[in-house]
Short mmCIF file of C-alpha atoms and ligand atoms in Angstrom, two decimals:
data_model
loop_
_atom_site.label_atom_id
_atom_site.label_comp_id
_atom_site.label_asym_id
_atom_site.label_seq_id
_atom_site.Cartn_x
_atom_site.Cartn_y
_atom_site.Cartn_z
CA MET A 19 -193.91 -137.57 74.86
CA ASP A 20 -196.02 -137.20 71.75
CA SER A 21 -198.52 -134.69 70.38
CA LYS A 22 -201.15 -135.72 72.93
CA THR A 23 -198.99 -135.40 76.03
CA ILE A 24 -200.66 -133.34 78.76
CA LEU A 25 -198.24 -130.85 80.30
CA LEU A 26 -197.81 -129.74 83.90
CA GLY A 27 -195.09 -128.19 85.98
CA VAL A 28 -193.91 -126.26 89.01
CA ILE A 29 -193.03 -122.56 89.08
CA GLY A 30 -190.82 -120.90 91.67
CA ASP A 31 -187.68 -118.85 92.27
CA PRO A 32 -185.34 -120.66 92.94
CA ILE A 33 -186.56 -123.97 91.48
CA SER A 34 -183.55 -126.12 90.53
CA HIS A 35 -183.62 -127.96 93.92
CA SER A 36 -187.23 -129.13 93.41
CA LYS A 37 -187.93 -132.87 93.76
CA SER A 38 -191.41 -132.47 92.28
CA PRO A 39 -190.50 -133.34 88.65
CA LEU A 40 -188.97 -136.69 89.71
CA MET A 41 -191.90 -137.42 92.01
CA MET A 42 -194.63 -136.49 89.51
CA ASN A 43 -193.10 -138.02 86.38
CA ARG A 44 -192.58 -141.32 88.24
CA ALA A 45 -196.23 -141.22 89.32
CA PHE A 46 -197.47 -140.52 85.75
CA ALA A 47 -195.34 -143.36 84.37
CA LEU A 48 -196.57 -145.84 87.01
CA CYS A 49 -200.20 -144.94 86.29
CA LYS A 50 -199.54 -145.12 82.51
CA LEU A 51 -200.67 -141.52 82.02
CA ASN A 52 -199.46 -139.57 78.99
CA MET A 53 -198.49 -136.57 81.10
CA ALA A 54 -195.18 -134.77 81.68
CA TYR A 55 -194.07 -132.37 84.43
CA GLY A 56 -191.30 -129.78 84.23
CA ALA A 57 -189.68 -127.21 86.54
CA PHE A 58 -189.86 -123.56 85.47
CA HIS A 59 -187.75 -120.81 86.97
CA VAL A 60 -190.16 -117.86 86.96
CA LYS A 61 -189.14 -114.45 88.34
CA ALA A 62 -191.79 -112.34 90.10
CA GLU A 63 -192.11 -109.89 87.20
CA GLN A 64 -192.82 -112.79 84.80
CA LEU A 65 -195.58 -114.37 86.93
CA PRO A 66 -198.55 -112.89 84.95
CA ALA A 67 -196.93 -114.00 81.69
CA ALA A 68 -196.33 -117.49 83.08
CA ILE A 69 -200.01 -117.85 84.04
CA ALA A 70 -201.08 -116.51 80.66
CA GLY A 71 -198.81 -119.20 79.22
CA VAL A 72 -200.71 -121.94 81.07
CA ARG A 73 -203.90 -120.67 79.43
CA ALA A 74 -202.36 -120.19 75.99
CA LEU A 75 -200.62 -123.58 75.90
CA GLY A 76 -203.54 -125.46 77.49
CA MET A 77 -201.44 -126.90 80.30
CA ARG A 78 -203.47 -129.02 82.76
CA GLY A 79 -202.03 -127.23 85.77
CA LEU A 80 -199.12 -126.11 87.91
CA ASN A 81 -197.66 -126.38 91.34
CA VAL A 82 -196.67 -123.01 92.75
CA THR A 83 -193.89 -122.53 95.25
CA ILE A 84 -191.92 -119.73 96.94
CA PRO A 85 -192.22 -116.79 96.29
CA HIS A 86 -195.40 -116.96 94.15
CA LYS A 87 -197.97 -118.69 96.37
CA GLU A 88 -199.74 -115.45 97.33
CA ALA A 89 -199.05 -113.29 94.27
CA VAL A 90 -200.59 -115.87 91.94
CA MET A 91 -204.03 -115.66 93.59
CA PRO A 92 -205.44 -112.60 91.72
CA LEU A 93 -204.29 -114.11 88.40
CA LEU A 94 -206.65 -117.10 88.73
CA ASP A 95 -210.37 -117.41 87.91
CA GLU A 96 -211.51 -119.29 91.02
CA LEU A 97 -210.16 -120.17 94.46
CA ASP A 98 -211.01 -123.24 96.49
CA GLU A 99 -211.92 -122.66 100.16
CA SER A 100 -208.50 -124.03 101.20
CA ALA A 101 -206.63 -121.38 99.17
CA ARG A 102 -208.99 -118.59 100.20
CA LEU A 103 -208.73 -119.21 103.94
CA ILE A 104 -205.02 -120.07 104.00
CA GLY A 105 -204.26 -117.12 101.70
CA ALA A 106 -201.94 -119.05 99.40
CA VAL A 107 -202.13 -121.34 96.36
CA ASN A 108 -199.79 -124.28 95.75
CA THR A 109 -201.80 -126.09 93.06
CA ILE A 110 -203.58 -124.78 89.96
CA VAL A 111 -206.01 -126.93 87.97
CA ASN A 112 -206.94 -125.83 84.44
CA GLU A 113 -210.56 -126.94 83.98
CA GLN A 114 -211.24 -126.24 80.28
CA GLY A 115 -209.74 -122.78 80.42
CA VAL A 116 -210.90 -121.93 83.95
CA LEU A 117 -207.93 -121.77 86.32
CA LYS A 118 -208.78 -122.80 89.89
CA GLY A 119 -206.36 -122.42 92.81
CA TYR A 120 -206.09 -124.91 95.68
CA ASN A 121 -203.87 -125.29 98.70
CA THR A 122 -202.92 -128.94 99.28
CA ASP A 123 -200.12 -128.27 101.81
CA GLY A 124 -202.30 -128.56 104.91
CA ILE A 125 -204.44 -131.48 103.76
CA GLY A 126 -201.25 -133.15 102.56
CA TYR A 127 -199.76 -132.72 106.00
CA ALA A 128 -202.88 -134.14 107.67
CA ARG A 129 -202.88 -137.19 105.36
CA SER A 130 -199.20 -137.72 106.11
CA LEU A 131 -199.91 -137.77 109.87
CA GLU A 132 -202.74 -140.25 109.42
CA GLU A 133 -201.15 -142.56 106.83
CA GLU A 134 -197.56 -142.60 108.10
CA ILE A 135 -198.02 -142.86 111.85
CA GLY A 136 -201.76 -143.51 112.20
CA PHE A 137 -202.34 -140.34 114.23
CA ARG A 138 -206.04 -139.69 114.88
CA ILE A 139 -206.69 -135.96 114.26
CA SER A 140 -210.41 -136.04 115.03
CA GLY A 141 -210.90 -135.03 118.67
CA ALA A 142 -207.22 -134.20 119.25
CA GLU A 143 -205.87 -131.13 121.06
CA VAL A 144 -202.82 -129.75 119.24
CA LEU A 145 -200.10 -127.18 119.94
CA VAL A 146 -198.81 -125.37 116.84
CA ILE A 147 -195.52 -123.44 117.07
CA GLY A 148 -195.42 -120.62 114.48
CA ALA A 149 -198.07 -118.51 112.75
CA GLY A 150 -196.73 -118.12 109.18
CA GLY A 151 -197.97 -119.57 105.91
CA ALA A 152 -197.17 -123.18 106.84
CA ALA A 153 -198.99 -122.80 110.18
CA ARG A 154 -202.08 -121.46 108.39
CA ALA A 155 -202.15 -124.47 106.06
CA VAL A 156 -201.77 -126.92 108.94
CA VAL A 157 -204.38 -125.21 111.16
CA TYR A 158 -206.88 -125.17 108.28
CA ALA A 159 -206.49 -128.90 107.65
CA LEU A 160 -206.50 -129.95 111.32
CA LEU A 161 -209.71 -128.03 112.01
CA LYS A 162 -211.34 -129.42 108.84
CA ARG A 163 -210.38 -132.94 110.00
CA GLY A 164 -212.08 -132.38 113.37
CA ALA A 165 -209.29 -131.41 115.78
CA ALA A 166 -211.00 -130.51 119.09
CA LYS A 167 -208.73 -127.57 119.94
CA ILE A 168 -205.64 -125.84 118.60
CA TYR A 169 -203.24 -123.74 120.69
CA ILE A 170 -200.95 -121.34 118.78
CA CYS A 171 -197.63 -119.99 120.04
CA ASN A 172 -195.52 -117.65 117.90
CA ARG A 173 -192.59 -115.27 118.42
CA THR A 174 -194.68 -112.37 117.09
CA PRO A 175 -198.01 -112.29 119.00
CA GLU A 176 -199.72 -110.02 116.42
CA ARG A 177 -199.37 -112.79 113.86
CA THR A 178 -200.85 -115.31 116.29
CA ALA A 179 -203.83 -113.01 116.85
CA GLN A 180 -204.40 -112.68 113.10
CA LEU A 181 -204.29 -116.43 112.60
CA VAL A 182 -206.72 -117.02 115.48
CA ALA A 183 -209.11 -114.39 114.07
CA ASP A 184 -208.96 -115.89 110.56
CA PHE A 185 -209.65 -119.49 111.61
CA SER A 186 -212.03 -119.14 114.59
CA GLU A 187 -215.02 -119.77 112.29
CA LEU A 188 -213.67 -123.28 111.60
CA GLY A 189 -213.18 -124.41 115.21
CA ASN A 190 -211.69 -123.92 118.64
CA ILE A 191 -208.37 -122.08 118.46
CA GLN A 192 -206.55 -120.17 121.21
CA PRO A 193 -203.32 -118.15 121.47
CA VAL A 194 -200.79 -119.17 124.13
CA THR A 195 -197.48 -117.71 125.30
CA GLU A 196 -194.26 -119.67 125.54
CA ALA A 197 -194.45 -119.52 129.35
CA GLN A 198 -197.83 -121.33 129.24
CA LEU A 199 -196.58 -124.30 127.17
CA PRO A 200 -195.67 -126.63 130.09
CA ASP A 201 -199.26 -126.23 131.37
CA LEU A 202 -200.50 -127.85 128.13
CA LYS A 203 -198.47 -130.98 128.86
CA ASP A 204 -201.43 -133.21 129.75
CA ARG A 205 -203.99 -131.54 127.48
CA ILE A 206 -202.39 -131.95 124.05
CA GLN A 207 -201.70 -135.12 122.07
CA LEU A 208 -199.70 -133.46 119.27
CA LEU A 209 -197.08 -130.68 119.03
CA ILE A 210 -196.13 -129.33 115.59
CA ASN A 211 -193.22 -127.05 114.69
CA THR A 212 -194.19 -124.99 111.63
CA THR A 213 -191.28 -122.50 111.94
CA SER A 214 -188.01 -122.80 110.05
CA VAL A 215 -186.04 -123.03 113.32
CA GLY A 216 -183.78 -126.10 113.16
CA MET A 217 -183.43 -126.12 109.37
CA THR A 218 -179.94 -126.64 107.87
CA PRO A 219 -177.53 -124.87 108.43
CA ASN A 220 -179.02 -124.12 111.87
CA HIS A 221 -179.69 -127.78 112.59
CA ASP A 222 -178.58 -127.54 116.25
CA ARG A 223 -181.40 -125.08 117.06
CA CYS A 224 -184.73 -126.05 118.64
CA PRO A 225 -187.96 -124.00 118.41
CA LEU A 226 -188.76 -124.70 122.09
CA ALA A 227 -186.62 -123.02 124.77
CA ASP A 228 -187.94 -125.41 127.44
CA THR A 229 -188.27 -129.05 126.35
CA SER A 230 -188.28 -130.55 129.86
CA TRP A 231 -192.06 -131.13 129.76
CA LEU A 232 -192.11 -133.33 126.64
CA HIS A 233 -193.24 -136.89 127.46
CA GLU A 234 -194.10 -140.30 126.04
CA GLY A 235 -197.80 -139.53 125.68
CA LEU A 236 -197.10 -136.95 122.96
CA THR A 237 -196.55 -137.04 119.22
CA VAL A 238 -194.04 -134.39 118.11
CA SER A 239 -194.05 -133.38 114.45
CA ASP A 240 -191.63 -131.06 112.64
CA LEU A 241 -192.38 -129.59 109.20
CA VAL A 242 -188.62 -129.07 108.72
CA TYR A 243 -187.32 -132.03 106.65
CA ASN A 244 -183.76 -130.87 106.17
CA PRO A 245 -182.31 -132.49 108.31
CA ARG A 246 -184.78 -135.39 108.32
CA ILE A 247 -184.39 -135.76 112.08
CA THR A 248 -184.30 -132.28 113.57
CA ARG A 249 -182.96 -131.35 117.00
CA LEU A 250 -186.59 -131.04 118.22
CA LEU A 251 -187.38 -134.59 117.05
CA GLU A 252 -184.17 -135.89 118.66
CA ILE A 253 -185.08 -134.35 122.01
CA ALA A 254 -188.70 -135.53 121.70
CA ALA A 255 -187.51 -139.11 121.10
CA GLU A 256 -185.22 -138.87 124.15
CA HIS A 257 -188.35 -138.07 126.17
CA GLY A 258 -190.14 -141.11 124.73
CA ALA A 259 -192.50 -139.15 122.44
CA ALA A 260 -193.57 -140.48 119.04
CA THR A 261 -192.03 -138.43 116.20
CA HIS A 262 -193.09 -137.42 112.68
CA GLY A 263 -190.88 -135.63 110.14
CA GLY A 264 -191.75 -133.08 107.45
CA LEU A 265 -191.01 -135.03 104.28
CA GLY A 266 -194.46 -136.60 104.24
CA MET A 267 -196.05 -133.17 103.78
CA LEU A 268 -194.04 -132.74 100.58
CA VAL A 269 -195.11 -136.16 99.29
CA TYR A 270 -198.80 -135.86 100.19
CA GLN A 271 -199.29 -132.27 99.02
CA GLY A 272 -198.06 -133.66 95.71
CA ALA A 273 -200.33 -136.68 96.01
CA TYR A 274 -203.40 -134.43 96.28
CA ALA A 275 -202.25 -132.29 93.33
CA PHE A 276 -201.71 -135.47 91.27
CA GLU A 277 -205.21 -136.68 92.19
CA TYR A 278 -206.85 -133.34 91.30
CA TRP A 279 -205.16 -133.30 87.89
CA THR A 280 -205.57 -136.96 86.96
CA GLY A 281 -208.50 -138.41 88.92
CA HIS A 282 -206.22 -141.39 89.77
CA LYS A 283 -205.11 -142.37 93.27
CA ALA A 284 -201.51 -141.25 93.74
CA PRO A 285 -198.83 -143.98 94.01
CA THR A 286 -197.45 -142.52 97.23
CA GLU A 287 -194.86 -145.22 97.94
CA ALA A 288 -193.08 -144.57 94.66
CA MET A 289 -193.33 -140.81 95.26
CA TRP A 290 -191.66 -141.33 98.65
CA GLN A 291 -188.82 -143.20 96.96
CA GLU A 292 -188.21 -140.27 94.61
CA VAL A 293 -187.96 -137.65 97.35
CA THR A 294 -185.69 -139.77 99.54
CA ARG A 295 -183.10 -140.95 97.03
P1 ATR B 15 -193.76 -120.25 106.14
O1 ATR B 15 -194.58 -120.01 104.92
O2 ATR B 15 -192.67 -121.29 105.96
O3 ATR B 15 -194.59 -120.53 107.34
P2 ATR B 15 -193.37 -117.55 107.08
O4 ATR B 15 -194.78 -117.21 106.68
O5 ATR B 15 -192.29 -116.58 106.82
O6 ATR B 15 -192.93 -118.90 106.39
O7 ATR B 15 -193.42 -117.92 108.65
C1 ATR B 15 -192.27 -118.28 109.34
C2 ATR B 15 -192.66 -118.69 110.76
O8 ATR B 15 -191.45 -119.08 111.46
C3 ATR B 15 -193.24 -117.57 111.58
O9 ATR B 15 -194.09 -118.12 112.58
C4 ATR B 15 -191.98 -116.96 112.24
O10 ATR B 15 -192.22 -116.24 113.41
P3 ATR B 15 -192.59 -114.66 113.34
O11 ATR B 15 -194.05 -114.58 112.93
O12 ATR B 15 -192.36 -114.18 114.71
O13 ATR B 15 -191.65 -114.06 112.32
C5 ATR B 15 -191.25 -118.24 112.57
N1 ATR B 15 -189.80 -118.01 112.74
C6 ATR B 15 -188.87 -117.85 111.77
N2 ATR B 15 -187.64 -117.70 112.31
C7 ATR B 15 -187.81 -117.77 113.66
C8 ATR B 15 -186.93 -117.70 114.78
N3 ATR B 15 -185.61 -117.52 114.62
N4 ATR B 15 -187.46 -117.83 116.03
C9 ATR B 15 -188.78 -118.01 116.20
N5 ATR B 15 -189.67 -118.10 115.19
C10 ATR B 15 -189.20 -117.97 113.93
#
């Protein structure tokens, strides 16, 4: 670092587990960019001061993680369509004093599906389990990438209805109940778990009560990456389905943030190495 180093970072609470500093600093070094990325533990009551700090110190931007993704929105000058429709910001770009908020989680997920397993989103029919923040990001990106139809199933139907209402303008999206899922068997090409069910320490849990209808014509994707192979993915593989884990979303949301800040193509292989070691 020297007096010209451009500074970036991630804010969250907690933050000490974050892999983003390793991933981003490796990417800056590989691309020979004089940039440095730190992790900042910011409590909710300090969020306005932290954003004022970005402006005052002239930082190029931030990643934003739990619990600040929604609360940070009114503190910014502009919001990209992704952030506005999803209702959360995970990336801030400081464009000569104007702070713009983006959400790269969904588009990162979509790029991970396409680049890692060659899944073709355009024209696909997709079942999404869950209707929280992660589901909103994924639905946004799938519809933007031309998914033909999205079915949503969530424990709390009111949340499903809200998600359907918010995204209907972007494409074809329909609520379904858990009892209807086996009927989708031959319609969908992709099933995505966006809930936290199956995450450590509850790694023996599966978000689907009935898995008997899973088959080899499906791709099953789980946003949970801890464990890397969830119970859902294990069962899906036993039924012959193709599987896709959640770590790629972490890498590619970071890849987009890197590209917005630097204008360089992200070195995604090296970023993968950092999150998996
Ligand atoms: P995130 O930003 O990770 O999506 P969230 O907005 O809190 O987090 O959403 C969590 C999602 O996981 C929701 O769809 C939630 O279902 P509800 O809307 O019914 O709360 C789902 N979820 C969490 N725990 C669950 C459980 N034990 N069984 C079923 N769904 C669960």
